[in-house]
Coordinates of C-alpha atoms in Angstrom, one line a residue:
X1 CA -0.1 0.0 0.3
X2 CA 2.7 2.6 1.1
X3 CA 4.5 1.9 -2.5
X4 CA 1.4 1.9 -4.7
X5 CA -0.9 3.4 -2.8
X6 CA 0.5 6.4 -1.1
X7 CA -2.5 8.8 -0.9
X8 CA -4.3 6.4 0.3
X9 CA -2.5 5.7 3.2
X10 CA -1.4 8.9 4.4
X11 CA -4.7 10.1 4.5
X12 CA -5.8 7.3 6.6
X13 CA -3.2 8.2 8.7
X14 CA -4.0 12.1 8.7
X15 CA -7.2 10.9 9.3
X16 CA -6.4 8.9 12.1
X17 CA -4.6 11.9 14.0
X18 CA -7.6 13.9 13.4
X19 CA -9.9 11.8 15.0
X20 CA -7.7 11.6 17.9
X21 CA -7.5 15.3 18.2
X22 CA -11.3 15.6 18.0
X23 CA -11.9 13.0 20.5
X24 CA -9.5 14.5 22.4
X25 CA -11.4 18.2 22.2
X26 CA -14.4 16.0 22.9
X27 CA -13.3 14.5 25.7
X28 CA -11.6 17.5 27.2
X29 CA -15.1 19.7 27.1
X30 CA -17.3 16.8 28.4
X31 CA -15.4 16.1 31.7
X32 CA -17.4 18.5 34.1
X33 CA -20.8 17.1 32.5
X34 CA -19.4 13.3 33.5
X35 CA -18.6 15.1 36.7
X36 CA -21.8 16.8 37.6
X37 CA -23.4 13.2 36.7
X38 CA -21.6 11.5 38.9
X39 CA -23.1 13.4 42.0
X40 CA -26.3 12.6 40.9
X41 CA -27.6 9.3 43.5
X42 CA -27.7 6.5 42.4
X43 CA -31.2 5.7 43.9
X44 CA -31.9 8.0 40.6
X45 CA -29.6 7.0 38.0
X46 CA -30.2 3.1 38.4
X47 CA -33.4 3.5 37.0
X48 CA -32.1 5.4 34.1
X49 CA -29.4 3.3 33.1
X50 CA -32.3 0.1 33.4
X51 CA -34.2 2.4 31.2
X52 CA -31.6 2.8 28.6
X53 CA -30.2 -0.4 28.4
X54 CA -34.2 -1.9 28.1
X55 CA -34.7 0.9 25.3
X56 CA -30.8 -0.7 23.9
X57 CA -32.0 -4.6 24.4
X58 CA -35.4 -3.9 22.6
X59 CA -33.9 -2.0 19.0
X60 CA -32.0 -5.0 18.6
X61 CA -35.0 -7.1 17.0
X62 CA -38.0 -4.9 18.3
X63 CA -38.7 -7.7 20.6
X64 CA -39.7 -7.6 23.9
X65 CA -38.1 -11.2 24.3
X66 CA -34.6 -9.6 24.5
X67 CA -35.6 -7.3 27.0
X68 CA -36.3 -10.0 29.4
X69 CA -33.1 -11.8 28.3
X70 CA -31.5 -8.5 29.5
X71 CA -33.2 -9.1 32.9
X72 CA -32.6 -12.2 33.2
X73 CA -29.3 -12.2 32.7
X74 CA -28.6 -9.0 34.8
X75 CA -30.3 -11.2 37.6
X76 CA -28.0 -13.9 37.2
X77 CA -25.3 -11.6 36.8
X78 CA -26.4 -9.5 40.2
X79 CA -26.8 -13.2 41.9
X80 CA -23.3 -14.0 40.8
X81 CA -22.0 -10.5 42.1
X82 CA -23.5 -11.4 45.3
X83 CA -21.9 -14.7 45.7
X84 CA -18.4 -13.4 45.0
X85 CA -18.4 -15.3 41.5
X86 CA -15.7 -13.1 39.5
X87 CA -17.6 -11.9 36.5
X88 CA -14.8 -10.6 34.2
X89 CA -14.0 -14.0 32.9
X90 CA -17.7 -14.6 32.4
X91 CA -17.9 -11.7 30.4
X92 CA -14.3 -12.8 28.5
X93 CA -16.3 -15.9 28.1
X94 CA -19.5 -14.8 26.4
X95 CA -17.9 -12.4 24.5
X96 CA -14.3 -14.4 22.8
X97 CA -16.3 -18.0 22.9
X98 CA -17.9 -18.0 20.0
X99 CA -14.6 -16.7 18.1
X100 CA -12.5 -18.9 19.5
X101 CA -14.8 -21.9 19.1
X102 CA -14.6 -21.1 15.4
X103 CA -10.7 -20.6 15.0
X104 CA -10.8 -24.1 17.4
X105 CA -13.1 -26.0 14.6
X106 CA -11.0 -23.8 12.0
X107 CA -7.4 -25.4 13.4
X108 CA -8.8 -29.0 13.3
X109 CA -9.8 -28.9 9.7
X110 CA -6.4 -27.2 8.7
X111 CA -4.7 -30.1 10.8
X112 CA -6.7 -32.7 9.7
X113 CA -7.6 -33.6 13.5
X114 CA -4.4 -33.7 14.9
X115 CA -4.0 -31.9 18.2
X116 CA -0.1 -31.7 18.3
X117 CA -0.5 -28.6 15.9
X118 CA -1.5 -26.7 19.7
X119 CA 2.1 -27.4 20.7
X120 CA 3.7 -27.3 17.7
X121 CA 6.1 -24.5 18.5
X122 CA 6.9 -22.9 22.1
X123 CA 5.2 -20.1 21.6
X124 CA 2.1 -21.6 20.9
X125 CA 2.3 -24.6 23.6
X126 CA 3.4 -21.9 25.9
X127 CA -0.1 -20.0 25.2
X128 CA -2.2 -23.4 25.1
X129 CA -0.3 -24.3 28.9

């Protein structure tokens, strides 16, 4: 790209710089607003957060099923938090699980079902261990 499409590459790099500058301006100008939001009592802001989450869940497929699913998983998350289960590994598993399964399936197809591909070199073996 650098040799054949110089204008595109440098335009892309310039747009990244401009995007960072615009983001910095937006963040610095809205910090007082977000600090003021943090002063609102949780009893007032929690229902607002719940309503915004419900609207977001509903707009995905325009179905109440998604809102009920959101509420069920919210209750499950609350129960797990009260039982001192770490929630970060659960969120990682939910987010990365599908991709990991697809990659595992692709690896098994490429290696024709041989599991030794996961220990073929030191880096891969270390990550697997």
